[in-house]
Structure formats: C-alpha cells, structure tokens
Coordinates of C-alpha atoms in Angstrom, one line a residue:
M1204 CA -0.1 0.0 -0.1
K1205 CA 2.8 2.3 0.9
K1206 CA 4.6 1.9 -2.5
T1207 CA 1.1 2.4 -4.1
V1208 CA 0.9 6.2 -2.2
A1209 CA 4.2 6.9 -3.0
Y1210 CA 3.9 6.1 -6.5
L1211 CA 0.8 8.4 -6.8
L1212 CA 2.4 11.1 -5.1
A1213 CA 5.6 10.8 -7.6
F1214 CA 3.4 10.6 -10.5
A1215 CA 1.5 13.5 -9.5
L1216 CA 4.7 15.7 -8.9
A1217 CA 6.1 14.6 -12.4
A1218 CA 2.9 15.7 -14.3
G1219 CA 2.7 19.1 -12.6
T1220 CA -0.4 21.0 -11.7
L1221 CA -3.4 20.0 -13.6
A1222 CA -6.8 21.2 -13.5
G1223 CA -10.9 21.9 -14.2
C1224 CA -13.5 21.8 -12.1
S1225 CA -17.2 23.1 -13.2
S1226 CA -21.0 21.8 -12.2
S1227 CA -22.4 18.8 -13.7
D1228 CA -25.2 16.1 -13.5
T1229 CA -25.3 12.3 -12.8
N1230 CA -24.0 8.9 -13.1
P1231 CA -20.4 7.9 -12.3
T1232 CA -18.3 6.3 -15.0
T1233 CA -14.4 7.1 -15.6
A1234 CA -12.0 10.1 -15.0
A1235 CA -8.6 11.7 -15.7
A1236 CA -6.3 14.9 -15.9
T1237 CA -4.3 16.3 -13.3
T1238 CA -3.3 18.8 -10.8
A1239 CA -0.6 18.2 -8.6
A1240 CA -1.3 21.8 -7.7
E1241 CA 0.5 23.0 -4.7
T1242 CA -1.0 23.4 -1.2
T1243 CA -1.1 26.6 0.2
K1244 CA -1.7 26.8 4.2
A1245 CA -3.8 29.7 5.7
P1246 CA -2.7 31.5 8.6
A1247 CA -4.7 30.4 11.6
A1248 CA -4.7 26.6 12.6
A1249 CA -7.6 24.6 13.2
D1250 CA -7.2 21.4 15.9
T1251 CA -8.9 18.9 13.8
T1252 CA -9.0 16.6 16.8
A1253 CA -12.0 18.9 18.0
A1254 CA -13.8 19.3 14.5
T1255 CA -16.9 17.7 13.3
G1256 CA -16.2 14.2 15.1
E1257 CA -15.4 15.8 18.2
K1258 CA -12.6 13.8 19.3
T1259 CA -10.4 14.2 22.4
E1260 CA -7.1 12.9 22.9
D1261 CA -8.6 10.0 25.1
A1262 CA -10.9 8.9 22.3
F1263 CA -8.9 9.5 19.4
E1264 CA -7.8 6.6 17.7
K1265 CA -5.0 6.6 14.9
K1266 CA -5.7 4.8 11.9
E1267 CA -3.6 3.7 8.7
L1268 CA -5.4 4.6 5.2
S1269 CA -5.8 1.0 4.4
E1270 CA -7.9 1.0 7.6
L1271 CA -10.5 3.8 6.4
K1272 CA -13.3 3.9 5.1
I1273 CA -13.9 7.3 3.1
G1274 CA -17.4 8.3 2.3
V1275 CA -17.6 10.9 -0.7
S1276 CA -20.6 12.8 -1.2
F1277 CA -20.2 14.7 -4.8
Y1278 CA -22.4 17.7 -5.8
A1279 CA -22.6 16.3 -9.5
Y1280 CA -21.3 14.0 -12.3
A1281 CA -21.4 14.9 -16.1
S1282 CA -19.2 17.4 -17.6
A1283 CA -15.8 16.0 -18.5
S1284 CA -14.1 18.3 -15.4
A1285 CA -16.4 16.5 -12.8
I1286 CA -16.3 13.2 -14.0
R1287 CA -12.5 13.2 -13.9
Q1288 CA -12.4 14.7 -10.7
L1289 CA -14.5 12.0 -9.0
D1290 CA -13.0 9.3 -10.8
Y1291 CA -9.6 10.0 -9.9
L1292 CA -10.5 10.8 -6.4
R1293 CA -11.8 7.3 -6.0
Y1294 CA -9.1 5.9 -7.8
V1295 CA -6.4 7.4 -5.6
F1296 CA -8.3 6.8 -2.3
E1297 CA -9.0 3.1 -3.4
E1298 CA -5.2 2.3 -4.5
A1299 CA -3.9 3.7 -1.1
G1300 CA -6.1 1.0 0.3
C1301 CA -9.4 2.7 1.3
E1302 CA -12.8 1.4 1.1
V1303 CA -14.9 4.4 -0.5
P1304 CA -18.6 4.6 -0.9
Y1305 CA -19.8 7.3 -2.7
A1306 CA -23.1 9.1 -4.1
V1307 CA -24.1 11.9 -6.6
A1308 CA -26.4 14.7 -5.6
N1309 CA -27.4 15.9 -9.3
N1310 CA -27.1 19.3 -7.9
S1311 CA -29.6 18.7 -5.4
V1312 CA -29.3 19.8 -1.8
E1313 CA -31.9 17.5 -0.4
Q1314 CA -30.2 14.7 -2.5
Q1315 CA -26.9 15.1 -0.7
I1316 CA -28.1 15.5 2.5
A1317 CA -30.1 12.2 2.1
D1318 CA -26.6 10.8 0.5
V1319 CA -24.8 12.1 3.8
E1320 CA -27.1 10.7 5.8
N1321 CA -26.5 7.4 3.9
L1322 CA -22.9 7.4 4.5
I1323 CA -23.3 8.2 8.3
E1324 CA -25.3 4.8 8.1
Q1325 CA -22.6 2.9 6.3
D1326 CA -20.3 3.8 9.6
C1327 CA -17.7 5.9 7.2
D1328 CA -14.7 7.0 9.4
A1329 CA -14.7 10.4 7.4
I1330 CA -16.7 11.7 5.0
I1331 CA -15.3 14.1 2.0
L1332 CA -18.3 16.7 1.2
D1333 CA -18.1 18.9 -2.1
P1334 CA -21.8 20.5 -1.9
C1335 CA -23.6 21.6 -4.5
Q1336 CA -24.9 25.1 -2.3
M1337 CA -23.0 27.0 -0.1
E1338 CA -25.8 26.8 2.7
G1339 CA -28.5 24.2 3.8
Y1340 CA -26.4 21.7 5.5
E1341 CA -26.6 22.5 9.3
D1342 CA -28.5 19.5 10.2
V1343 CA -26.5 17.3 8.7
L1344 CA -23.1 18.3 9.7
Q1345 CA -24.4 18.2 13.1
Q1346 CA -25.6 14.4 12.5
C1347 CA -22.0 14.0 11.7
K1348 CA -20.7 15.3 14.5
D1349 CA -22.9 13.5 17.0
A1350 CA -21.8 10.3 15.0
K1351 CA -18.1 11.5 15.5
I1352 CA -17.2 11.5 11.6
P1353 CA -15.1 14.1 10.9
V1354 CA -16.2 16.3 7.4
F1355 CA -13.7 17.4 4.9
I1356 CA -14.7 19.9 2.5
M1357 CA -13.5 19.8 -0.9
G1358 CA -14.1 21.8 -4.2
N1359 CA -16.8 23.8 -3.2
K1360 CA -16.9 25.9 -0.2
L1361 CA -19.7 26.5 2.6
N1362 CA -20.8 29.7 3.4
P1363 CA -18.2 31.0 6.1
E1364 CA -20.6 33.4 7.5
V1365 CA -22.5 30.3 8.4
Y1366 CA -20.2 27.3 8.7
T1367 CA -16.5 27.4 10.7
A1368 CA -13.8 25.2 9.8
G1369 CA -12.7 23.3 13.1
E1370 CA -16.1 23.7 14.6
D1371 CA -18.6 22.4 11.7
Y1372 CA -15.8 20.6 9.5
V1373 CA -12.2 20.0 9.8
T1374 CA -10.8 21.7 6.5
L1375 CA -11.5 23.2 3.2
L1376 CA -9.3 22.1 0.2
Q1377 CA -10.0 24.3 -2.7
S1378 CA -8.5 26.6 -5.2
D1379 CA -9.5 30.4 -5.3
M1380 CA -12.3 30.7 -7.5
V1381 CA -12.6 34.2 -7.1
L1382 CA -9.3 34.6 -8.6
Q1383 CA -10.5 32.3 -11.6
G1384 CA -12.8 35.1 -12.4
E1385 CA -10.3 37.7 -12.1
N1386 CA -7.8 35.8 -14.3
A1387 CA -11.0 35.6 -16.8
G1388 CA -11.5 39.2 -16.5
H1389 CA -8.0 39.7 -17.1
A1390 CA -8.1 37.4 -20.4
A1391 CA -10.8 39.5 -21.9
A1392 CA -8.6 43.0 -21.2
K1393 CA -6.2 41.0 -23.0
V1394 CA -8.4 40.2 -26.1
A1395 CA -9.4 44.2 -26.2
K1396 CA -5.7 45.1 -25.9
E1397 CA -3.7 42.5 -28.2
E1398 CA -6.5 41.3 -30.4
L1399 CA -9.0 43.8 -30.9
Q1400 CA -7.2 46.9 -30.0
G1401 CA -10.2 48.3 -28.9
T1402 CA -13.1 47.5 -26.8
A1403 CA -14.1 44.0 -25.9
Y1404 CA -18.1 43.5 -26.0
A1405 CA -18.3 40.7 -23.8
V1406 CA -21.3 38.2 -22.9
V1407 CA -20.7 36.0 -19.6
T1408 CA -22.6 32.7 -19.0
F1409 CA -22.0 30.5 -16.0
G1410 CA -23.0 27.4 -14.2
T1411 CA -25.7 26.7 -11.4
P1412 CA -27.1 29.6 -9.8
G1413 CA -26.2 29.7 -6.1
M1414 CA -23.2 27.4 -6.3
Q1415 CA -20.2 28.8 -5.0
S1416 CA -18.1 28.3 -8.2
A1417 CA -20.6 30.2 -10.0
T1418 CA -20.8 33.1 -7.5
D1419 CA -17.2 33.3 -7.0
R1420 CA -16.1 33.5 -10.7
I1421 CA -18.6 36.0 -11.2
N1422 CA -17.7 38.3 -8.3
G1423 CA -14.1 38.2 -9.2
Y1424 CA -14.8 38.8 -13.0
N1425 CA -16.5 42.0 -11.7
N1426 CA -13.5 42.9 -9.4
I1427 CA -11.6 43.9 -12.4
D1428 CA -11.6 47.8 -13.1
F1429 CA -13.2 48.3 -16.6
S1430 CA -13.6 52.1 -16.0
D1431 CA -11.4 52.3 -19.1
D1432 CA -14.0 50.9 -21.3
S1433 CA -11.7 48.1 -22.3
I1434 CA -14.1 46.0 -21.8
V1435 CA -17.9 46.1 -21.9
T1436 CA -20.0 43.3 -20.3
I1437 CA -23.3 43.5 -22.6
G1438 CA -25.0 40.6 -20.3
V1439 CA -24.3 38.0 -17.7
Q1440 CA -26.7 34.8 -17.9
T1441 CA -26.9 31.3 -16.5
A1442 CA -26.9 28.6 -18.7
Y1443 CA -27.0 26.1 -15.9
N1444 CA -23.9 24.5 -17.2
K1445 CA -25.7 23.3 -20.0
A1446 CA -24.2 23.6 -23.5
A1447 CA -27.4 23.7 -25.4
D1448 CA -28.7 26.7 -22.9
A1449 CA -25.4 28.5 -23.5
Q1450 CA -25.5 27.9 -27.2
S1451 CA -29.0 29.4 -27.2
I1452 CA -27.6 32.6 -24.9
V1453 CA -24.8 33.3 -27.1
E1454 CA -26.7 33.2 -30.5
N1455 CA -29.4 35.5 -29.2
Y1456 CA -26.6 37.9 -28.3
I1457 CA -25.0 37.9 -31.2
M1458 CA -28.5 38.4 -33.1
S1459 CA -29.8 41.4 -30.8
T1460 CA -26.4 43.2 -31.0
G1461 CA -25.4 42.6 -34.7
G1462 CA -22.4 40.8 -33.9
P1463 CA -18.8 41.7 -34.2
E1464 CA -19.4 43.6 -37.3
A1465 CA -21.6 46.2 -35.1
E1466 CA -20.0 49.0 -33.6
K1467 CA -21.1 47.7 -30.1
G1468 CA -21.7 44.0 -31.1
V1469 CA -20.6 40.7 -29.3
N1470 CA -16.9 40.2 -30.0
T1471 CA -15.9 38.4 -26.6
I1472 CA -17.6 35.6 -24.7
V1473 CA -16.3 34.7 -21.4
C1474 CA -17.3 31.1 -20.1
M1475 CA -17.2 30.1 -16.5
T1476 CA -17.6 26.5 -17.1
H1477 CA -16.3 23.9 -19.9
N1478 CA -19.8 23.3 -21.0
C1479 CA -20.9 27.0 -21.1
A1480 CA -17.6 27.1 -23.6
I1481 CA -18.9 24.0 -25.8
G1482 CA -21.8 26.0 -26.3
A1483 CA -20.4 29.2 -27.0
I1484 CA -18.2 27.8 -29.7
A1485 CA -21.2 25.8 -31.1
A1486 CA -23.0 29.2 -31.4
V1487 CA -20.3 31.0 -32.9
K1488 CA -19.9 28.6 -35.6
N1489 CA -23.7 28.1 -36.2
M1490 CA -23.7 31.8 -36.8
G1491 CA -21.2 32.2 -39.6
Y1492 CA -18.1 33.6 -37.4
K1493 CA -14.9 31.8 -36.7
P1494 CA -13.9 31.6 -32.9
N1495 CA -10.8 34.0 -32.0
E1496 CA -10.9 35.7 -35.2
D1497 CA -14.5 37.1 -35.1
I1498 CA -15.5 36.5 -31.6
Y1499 CA -13.1 35.3 -29.0
I1500 CA -13.7 33.0 -26.4
I1501 CA -12.3 32.7 -22.9
V1502 CA -13.0 29.8 -20.4
V1503 CA -12.9 28.8 -16.7
D1504 CA -12.3 25.1 -16.4
G1505 CA -9.2 23.8 -18.4
V1506 CA -10.2 20.5 -18.7
K1507 CA -8.0 18.6 -21.6
E1508 CA -11.1 19.0 -24.2
D1509 CA -10.3 22.9 -23.5
L1510 CA -6.8 22.4 -24.4
Q1511 CA -7.4 20.8 -27.6
A1512 CA -10.0 23.7 -28.5
I1513 CA -7.1 26.0 -27.7
I1514 CA -4.8 23.6 -30.3
D1515 CA -7.7 23.8 -32.6
G1516 CA -7.9 27.6 -32.5
D1517 CA -11.6 27.4 -31.1
L1518 CA -10.7 28.9 -27.4
Y1519 CA -8.4 31.6 -26.8
I1520 CA -7.4 31.1 -23.2
A1521 CA -8.4 28.5 -20.5
V1522 CA -8.3 29.5 -16.8
E1523 CA -7.9 26.3 -14.8
S1524 CA -9.7 25.4 -12.4
P1525 CA -8.3 22.2 -10.5
C1526 CA -10.1 19.1 -10.3
F1527 CA -7.3 16.4 -9.7
Y1528 CA -6.2 17.4 -6.2
A1529 CA -6.9 13.5 -4.8
E1530 CA -3.3 12.9 -3.6
Q1531 CA -3.6 16.2 -1.6
Q1532 CA -7.1 15.2 0.0
L1533 CA -5.2 11.7 0.7
E1534 CA -2.5 13.5 2.5
L1535 CA -4.8 15.9 4.7
I1536 CA -6.9 12.5 5.8
E1537 CA -3.9 10.8 6.6
K1538 CA -2.5 13.4 8.6
Y1539 CA -5.7 13.8 10.5
F1540 CA -5.9 10.6 11.5
Q1541 CA -2.2 10.5 12.5
G1542 CA -3.2 13.0 15.2
E1543 CA -2.3 16.2 13.2
K1544 CA -3.8 19.5 13.3
L1545 CA -4.7 21.0 10.2
E1546 CA -5.3 24.5 9.0
P1547 CA -8.7 25.4 8.3
Y1548 CA -7.9 26.1 4.4
Y1549 CA -5.4 24.8 1.9
E1550 CA -5.3 26.2 -1.6
I1551 CA -4.8 24.8 -4.8
K1552 CA -2.9 26.4 -7.1
T1553 CA -3.9 27.3 -10.7
T1554 CA -2.6 27.6 -14.2
I1555 CA -3.5 29.7 -17.3
F1556 CA -3.6 27.6 -20.5
D1557 CA -3.0 29.3 -24.0
K1558 CA -1.6 28.3 -27.4
D1559 CA 2.1 28.5 -26.0
N1560 CA 1.4 25.9 -23.2
A1561 CA -1.7 24.1 -24.3
Q1562 CA 0.0 20.8 -26.0
E1563 CA 2.5 20.1 -23.1
W1564 CA -0.6 20.2 -20.8
Y1565 CA -2.6 18.4 -22.9
D1566 CA -0.1 15.2 -23.1
K1567 CA 0.2 15.7 -18.9
F1568 CA -3.6 15.0 -19.1
N1569 CA -3.6 12.1 -21.4
E1570 CA -1.1 10.6 -18.9
Y1571 CA -4.0 10.6 -16.3
D1572 CA -6.4 9.7 -18.5
T1573 CA -4.6 6.6 -19.4
V1574 CA -4.2 5.8 -15.3
I1575 CA -8.1 6.0 -15.1
G1576 CA -9.3 4.6 -18.1
Y1577 CA -10.8 7.9 -19.2
T1578 CA -11.9 7.9 -23.2
G1579 CA -14.6 10.5 -22.9

C-alpha cells in the first residue's frame, strides 16, 4: 500500500499542476487529467481533533489509510471535469487501500443531505463533501458530529458566515475561484488590447446559480477595473452548465447586438464552465463566425477538451479550475488520522493555458486519462 501511495504522489509531482472543475449532473463512469497543484496553508490553525468528530485525545484513535472507510458526497457528475475529478479521487483513495462508498447529488441539496445521511449509516470513518450549494447543511453536519465522523469540505466551499472550519467541518481544500474569475477578466482585457485594439463587448455565461463556483467566478470577474471601457459587459446569464443553453444564449446576444461587425456587437464570450464554452463555440460557428478571429472565447475550467480547443483555434485562453487534487486530499486525511492538526484552508494553485502551453498540458492530461481509463 505504501508503495502505491508513494507511486501516486510521485506521479502527480512529475506531471505538474493540472485541472478543471465546474458543475455537472448524474451517473459516474471514468476520469482523468491532473492537478498536482501546490498546497498553500492559510494562517490560523484549526485543531482537527475537535472538528466535526469532536475527538478528544483520550477518544482519538490513530488509523492507517488502509483501515479507513472514506465516504464521498459529490455535487454532480456530467461534465468532463466533474467525471475526472470524482473518478480520480476514488482511484487514488482505493489505491491507498481505503474503502470508498460514494454518492452523486445531481446539484440537489436535498439529495446530498440524504446521501450524507446514508454514508453516516454506513459507519464511515470520514466523509468528503463537495457541496452543490453554499448553505443548507446545518442539520446533516450536526448528525456527522454526533456520529463522530469528521467531514472534509472539498472543491466548493460552504458559506463562511454560517459554517466554521474546526467546528462544523475539519478543513477546506479548494482553489481560489474568485481569482479564477479575475483571471478570466484579465484574459478579456488582453483580448481587447492585443487582438481587438479596442473594446471587448463581452457576454458572460456561467453554471449553476447559487453554487459557490458560479458566485465566486462572477464576483472575481466583476472585481476587475473596466473603467477605461476596455471591456463592456453586455450581459451575464446562467446556462445552468448546459451546452445547449449556452449556445442559445450566445446566439441570441449575437443576433440582438448585430455581431462583431456592429459598432457595439458581441466580440468576446467569457464562459465560467467548460460546458458553457462548448455551447459558445457551437453558437459562434453556427452564426457563421470564426472563433478567435471574429469572436474570442475564454473559459474557466481548463480540462483536456479545453486544451484541445485551444490547439484547434476555437478557444483563446483557458483558466484552470483544478479538479485533480486527490493526492492532496488523501494527504490531509492521512495527517488527520495520525493526530496532526490541520489548517482551516488549503489552496490548490491554478494555471492559465494558451496556445503557447496547451499542447504540453494536453499531453500531461493524457497520462492521467490512461491511469483512470477515461476515454471521454
């Protein structure tokens, strides 16, 4: 087992930081891609022996990874990024010797609560929760606490004004999604300056309303100072992380504004998920325009398919939203069950992909697809 864990960690370090997370839907199959992303600690330490499981020094029992049953409650399962994230997480934990019961909530808080309750009944040693909304989990987290099952929040955070690391859950592992939105805004500014030599008239599409990834990315985008009119945001609209909805939205904006030939027509699309980008690319082509010549498309996710789209000339820039950080989560849980204190927050670093590095990272994603057997 130890050899396997060492192999996985070495493999991740060799491959570098990879990525791509958004929202999705149902049914698990396979996965891949990578994010060796560095872990950055936040300042204040949380005593995980008191978190969620309310374990004291007298009651705390150290355990090896091979002794653990780790339940996973995942927000949804449909996009390439979500499929890879969940399947790679399961792969890494199972290779380390853990038993991994899991459930997919399909973006329903009610379903996710029922899933966590089921994992409690299965007597898990710990539960990894990737929440589909930022609130609504008070009762089920209390149930975990009563059952002395520590909860690790992963991917999407809970509202920090309602939930506290070290009290309601152990720790949060995620990338900075506000920064992802800011990077998307900076990419749009680059389009305006370097490609358009003028103003980017942008439409922004995003995933599931109320989900932290959607909220933070939009807030990050709005943090950018566009007072010089380098970017004019024509509209911001949810596509519910569905490519077909994103395609309709983009087509409607192109028609209503007159497209890139018009004085203030759409010439830039900012997509906050991979599925939104699929729809945007289809819309631009369907309306008779060329991506990244007539209308520039930016995406937050950075899955392998986004890298291929950059290589093909359909996407301008992909801002990574890391999904393949299973080794980091494994390490945190291992430390917890060895009695170590954990910080309240661990950050996963992100990468920005463009035509200069897309092929290199695409090849790295392929390595992880091979490991998990993901064929897309």
